[in-house]
């Protein structure tokens, strides 16, 4: 073999080795990128807990690399957390008031606001209670404690106050009212018998076998019960947040909301 030929062979071998190393590095590093996870934190009204848990499972069947975490509470408290800098990628309120406040402060991504569900307000009593058949029975002497959400921070409490004022019984029963930090605490108070009655969403009543619905509030007596969603501007994963937001309006998610008693917008 000539010297020139040997040189060509050596160069070709070196080049092939270099290409092989580059190829192996690509193979080695590619799965690491593909398997990287994205974390999303959704701050949501307490009344959405069961529905959103089921929707999370559905979403992760096709998006296993998206880790969904929830922070449930009263809409007012969640709004304040976000205003004070607490992490959140998405906020879902049980009223427009809290989302309006965040928008006015420039804390949400423009164009991401969307109503994903609606609800109804109901009066509930413990399962074994008789004699309470209307809102006006709340004035009766045997009804000593009535649980509602704190109207300043809990939308369900705000709606409850509106109804009771429209019926002109708010001032008469005000001394009986027990205020809760969120609508699920209202439900728990009635379930335990610590309250003789309470005002919750119909979706809350549906998940409990310890309370019964006495009456559904007429919608003309309160503001529209809606669940607006927004993506938070401080999110580090805005694209992923937008994608999950869209999934919450998909047919699969709508079927879950309907299953739990929510009204579809």
PDB file of N, CA, C and O in Angstrom, residues 59-94:
ATOM      1  N   UNK A  59     -55.577  14.573  31.232  1.00  0.00           N
ATOM      2  CA  UNK A  59     -54.568  15.349  30.508  1.00  0.00           C
ATOM      3  C   UNK A  59     -53.231  14.629  30.495  1.00  0.00           C
ATOM      4  O   UNK A  59     -52.546  14.591  29.467  1.00  0.00           O
ATOM      5  N   UNK A  60     -52.862  14.046  31.617  1.00  0.00           N
ATOM      6  CA  UNK A  60     -51.547  13.418  31.702  1.00  0.00           C
ATOM      7  C   UNK A  60     -51.469  12.068  30.996  1.00  0.00           C
ATOM      8  O   UNK A  60     -50.389  11.515  30.859  1.00  0.00           O
ATOM      9  N   UNK A  61     -52.597  11.574  30.525  1.00  0.00           N
ATOM     10  CA  UNK A  61     -52.558  10.365  29.697  1.00  0.00           C
ATOM     11  C   UNK A  61     -51.826  10.631  28.385  1.00  0.00           C
ATOM     12  O   UNK A  61     -51.154   9.765  27.842  1.00  0.00           O
ATOM     13  N   UNK A  62     -51.955  11.851  27.886  1.00  0.00           N
ATOM     14  CA  UNK A  62     -51.277  12.213  26.625  1.00  0.00           C
ATOM     15  C   UNK A  62     -50.125  13.192  26.838  1.00  0.00           C
ATOM     16  O   UNK A  62     -49.311  13.403  25.948  1.00  0.00           O
ATOM     17  N   UNK A  63     -50.070  13.797  28.036  1.00  0.00           N
ATOM     18  CA  UNK A  63     -49.009  14.765  28.331  1.00  0.00           C
ATOM     19  C   UNK A  63     -48.318  14.371  29.641  1.00  0.00           C
ATOM     20  O   UNK A  63     -48.365  15.107  30.633  1.00  0.00           O
ATOM     21  N   UNK A  64     -47.669  13.222  29.611  1.00  0.00           N
ATOM     22  CA  UNK A  64     -47.059  12.681  30.837  1.00  0.00           C
ATOM     23  C   UNK A  64     -45.911  13.547  31.350  1.00  0.00           C
ATOM     24  O   UNK A  64     -45.539  13.465  32.521  1.00  0.00           O
ATOM     25  N   UNK A  65     -45.342  14.379  30.483  1.00  0.00           N
ATOM     26  CA  UNK A  65     -44.205  15.214  30.891  1.00  0.00           C
ATOM     27  C   UNK A  65     -44.639  16.534  31.524  1.00  0.00           C
ATOM     28  O   UNK A  65     -43.812  17.345  31.919  1.00  0.00           O
ATOM     29  N   UNK A  66     -45.962  16.753  31.639  1.00  0.00           N
ATOM     30  CA  UNK A  66     -46.480  17.959  32.297  1.00  0.00           C
ATOM     31  C   UNK A  66     -46.964  17.582  33.689  1.00  0.00           C
ATOM     32  O   UNK A  66     -47.908  16.818  33.848  1.00  0.00           O
ATOM     33  N   UNK A  67     -46.292  18.106  34.702  1.00  0.00           N
ATOM     34  CA  UNK A  67     -46.692  17.840  36.086  1.00  0.00           C
ATOM     35  C   UNK A  67     -47.672  18.928  36.547  1.00  0.00           C
ATOM     36  O   UNK A  67     -47.314  20.102  36.598  1.00  0.00           O
ATOM     37  N   UNK A  68     -48.895  18.513  36.868  1.00  0.00           N
ATOM     38  CA  UNK A  68     -49.937  19.447  37.297  1.00  0.00           C
ATOM     39  C   UNK A  68     -50.068  19.404  38.817  1.00  0.00           C
ATOM     40  O   UNK A  68     -50.246  18.340  39.407  1.00  0.00           O
ATOM     41  N   UNK A  69     -49.999  20.567  39.451  1.00  0.00           N
ATOM     42  CA  UNK A  69     -50.239  20.688  40.896  1.00  0.00           C
ATOM     43  C   UNK A  69     -51.327  21.733  41.110  1.00  0.00           C
ATOM     44  O   UNK A  69     -51.407  22.712  40.362  1.00  0.00           O
ATOM     45  N   UNK A  70     -52.157  21.510  42.136  1.00  0.00           N
ATOM     46  CA  UNK A  70     -53.251  22.439  42.419  1.00  0.00           C
ATOM     47  C   UNK A  70     -53.080  23.104  43.773  1.00  0.00           C
ATOM     48  O   UNK A  70     -52.579  22.504  44.721  1.00  0.00           O
ATOM     49  N   UNK A  71     -53.524  24.333  43.842  1.00  0.00           N
ATOM     50  CA  UNK A  71     -53.606  25.082  45.097  1.00  0.00           C
ATOM     51  C   UNK A  71     -55.060  25.535  45.227  1.00  0.00           C
ATOM     52  O   UNK A  71     -55.477  26.489  44.570  1.00  0.00           O
ATOM     53  N   UNK A  72     -55.855  24.821  46.044  1.00  0.00           N
ATOM     54  CA  UNK A  72     -57.274  25.127  46.173  1.00  0.00           C
ATOM     55  C   UNK A  72     -57.522  26.035  47.375  1.00  0.00           C
ATOM     56  O   UNK A  72     -56.870  25.917  48.414  1.00  0.00           O
ATOM     57  N   UNK A  73     -58.481  26.934  47.235  1.00  0.00           N
ATOM     58  CA  UNK A  73     -58.841  27.824  48.329  1.00  0.00           C
ATOM     59  C   UNK A  73     -59.958  28.751  47.908  1.00  0.00           C
ATOM     60  O   UNK A  73     -60.573  28.565  46.847  1.00  0.00           O
ATOM     61  N   UNK A  74     -60.230  29.763  48.715  1.00  0.00           N
ATOM     62  CA  UNK A  74     -61.230  30.761  48.333  1.00  0.00           C
ATOM     63  C   UNK A  74     -60.623  31.652  47.255  1.00  0.00           C
ATOM     64  O   UNK A  74     -59.419  31.929  47.262  1.00  0.00           O
ATOM     65  N   UNK A  75     -61.449  32.085  46.334  1.00  0.00           N
ATOM     66  CA  UNK A  75     -60.950  32.879  45.217  1.00  0.00           C
ATOM     67  C   UNK A  75     -60.272  34.161  45.679  1.00  0.00           C
ATOM     68  O   UNK A  75     -59.252  34.578  45.128  1.00  0.00           O
ATOM     69  N   UNK A  76     -60.836  34.782  46.722  1.00  0.00           N
ATOM     70  CA  UNK A  76     -60.255  36.017  47.236  1.00  0.00           C
ATOM     71  C   UNK A  76     -58.882  35.803  47.833  1.00  0.00           C
ATOM     72  O   UNK A  76     -57.961  36.607  47.623  1.00  0.00           O
ATOM     73  N   UNK A  77     -58.723  34.713  48.585  1.00  0.00           N
ATOM     74  CA  UNK A  77     -57.423  34.414  49.199  1.00  0.00           C
ATOM     75  C   UNK A  77     -56.389  34.098  48.120  1.00  0.00           C
ATOM     76  O   UNK A  77     -55.229  34.535  48.205  1.00  0.00           O
ATOM     77  N   UNK A  78     -56.787  33.364  47.102  1.00  0.00           N
ATOM     78  CA  UNK A  78     -55.867  33.017  46.011  1.00  0.00           C
ATOM     79  C   UNK A  78     -55.460  34.269  45.232  1.00  0.00           C
ATOM     80  O   UNK A  78     -54.295  34.415  44.841  1.00  0.00           O
ATOM     81  N   UNK A  79     -56.408  35.158  45.018  1.00  0.00           N
ATOM     82  CA  UNK A  79     -56.112  36.427  44.348  1.00  0.00           C
ATOM     83  C   UNK A  79     -55.045  37.200  45.120  1.00  0.00           C
ATOM     84  O   UNK A  79     -54.076  37.702  44.534  1.00  0.00           O
ATOM     85  N   UNK A  80     -55.209  37.283  46.432  1.00  0.00           N
ATOM     86  CA  UNK A  80     -54.241  38.010  47.264  1.00  0.00           C
ATOM     87  C   UNK A  80     -52.860  37.359  47.226  1.00  0.00           C
ATOM     88  O   UNK A  80     -51.836  38.047  47.179  1.00  0.00           O
ATOM     89  N   UNK A  81     -52.834  36.031  47.226  1.00  0.00           N
ATOM     90  CA  UNK A  81     -51.555  35.318  47.146  1.00  0.00           C
ATOM     91  C   UNK A  81     -50.811  35.692  45.870  1.00  0.00           C
ATOM     92  O   UNK A  81     -49.601  35.962  45.881  1.00  0.00           O
ATOM     93  N   UNK A  82     -51.549  35.710  44.752  1.00  0.00           N
ATOM     94  CA  UNK A  82     -50.929  36.031  43.462  1.00  0.00           C
ATOM     95  C   UNK A  82     -50.448  37.475  43.448  1.00  0.00           C
ATOM     96  O   UNK A  82     -49.344  37.781  42.980  1.00  0.00           O
ATOM     97  N   UNK A  83     -51.246  38.380  43.993  1.00  0.00           N
ATOM     98  CA  UNK A  83     -50.857  39.796  44.053  1.00  0.00           C
ATOM     99  C   UNK A  83     -49.597  39.995  44.888  1.00  0.00           C
ATOM    100  O   UNK A  83     -48.788  40.884  44.606  1.00  0.00           O
ATOM    101  N   UNK A  84     -49.423  39.136  45.898  1.00  0.00           N
ATOM    102  CA  UNK A  84     -48.261  39.247  46.781  1.00  0.00           C
ATOM    103  C   UNK A  84     -47.042  38.485  46.258  1.00  0.00           C
ATOM    104  O   UNK A  84     -46.016  38.416  46.929  1.00  0.00           O
ATOM    105  N   UNK A  85     -47.171  37.893  45.060  1.00  0.00           N
ATOM    106  CA  UNK A  85     -46.017  37.263  44.434  1.00  0.00           C
ATOM    107  C   UNK A  85     -45.931  35.759  44.556  1.00  0.00           C
ATOM    108  O   UNK A  85     -44.926  35.156  44.156  1.00  0.00           O
ATOM    109  N   UNK A  86     -46.959  35.134  45.114  1.00  0.00           N
ATOM    110  CA  UNK A  86     -46.938  33.670  45.228  1.00  0.00           C
ATOM    111  C   UNK A  86     -46.933  33.042  43.836  1.00  0.00           C
ATOM    112  O   UNK A  86     -47.551  33.574  42.909  1.00  0.00           O
ATOM    113  N   UNK A  87     -46.238  31.908  43.657  1.00  0.00           N
ATOM    114  CA  UNK A  87     -46.175  31.285  42.340  1.00  0.00           C
ATOM    115  C   UNK A  87     -47.523  30.735  41.898  1.00  0.00           C
ATOM    116  O   UNK A  87     -48.278  30.179  42.705  1.00  0.00           O
ATOM    117  N   UNK A  88     -47.830  30.910  40.631  1.00  0.00           N
ATOM    118  CA  UNK A  88     -49.038  30.351  40.016  1.00  0.00           C
ATOM    119  C   UNK A  88     -48.901  30.534  38.511  1.00  0.00           C
ATOM    120  O   UNK A  88     -48.442  31.572  38.041  1.00  0.00           O
ATOM    121  N   UNK A  89     -49.283  29.502  37.780  1.00  0.00           N
ATOM    122  CA  UNK A  89     -49.265  29.594  36.321  1.00  0.00           C
ATOM    123  C   UNK A  89     -50.648  29.936  35.773  1.00  0.00           C
ATOM    124  O   UNK A  89     -50.773  30.636  34.775  1.00  0.00           O
ATOM    125  N   UNK A  90     -51.683  29.415  36.455  1.00  0.00           N
ATOM    126  CA  UNK A  90     -53.070  29.631  36.037  1.00  0.00           C
ATOM    127  C   UNK A  90     -53.904  29.954  37.276  1.00  0.00           C
ATOM    128  O   UNK A  90     -53.661  29.394  38.346  1.00  0.00           O
ATOM    129  N   UNK A  91     -54.863  30.838  37.122  1.00  0.00           N
ATOM    130  CA  UNK A  91     -55.800  31.151  38.206  1.00  0.00           C
ATOM    131  C   UNK A  91     -57.211  30.916  37.698  1.00  0.00           C
ATOM    132  O   UNK A  91     -57.589  31.409  36.636  1.00  0.00           O
ATOM    133  N   UNK A  92     -57.997  30.137  38.469  1.00  0.00           N
ATOM    134  CA  UNK A  92     -59.403  29.903  38.136  1.00  0.00           C
ATOM    135  C   UNK A  92     -60.232  30.349  39.333  1.00  0.00           C
ATOM    136  O   UNK A  92     -60.167  29.749  40.403  1.00  0.00           O
ATOM    137  N   UNK A  93     -60.996  31.399  39.142  1.00  0.00           N
ATOM    138  CA  UNK A  93     -61.814  31.971  40.207  1.00  0.00           C
ATOM    139  C   UNK A  93     -63.251  31.476  40.103  1.00  0.00           C
ATOM    140  O   UNK A  93     -63.672  30.973  39.060  1.00  0.00           O
ATOM    141  N   UNK A  94     -64.008  31.638  41.194  1.00  0.00           N
ATOM    142  CA  UNK A  94     -65.431  31.304  41.173  1.00  0.00           C
ATOM    143  C   UNK A  94     -66.273  32.564  40.988  1.00  0.00           C
ATOM    144  O   UNK A  94     -67.485  32.542  41.213  1.00  0.00           O
TER     145      UNK A  94
END
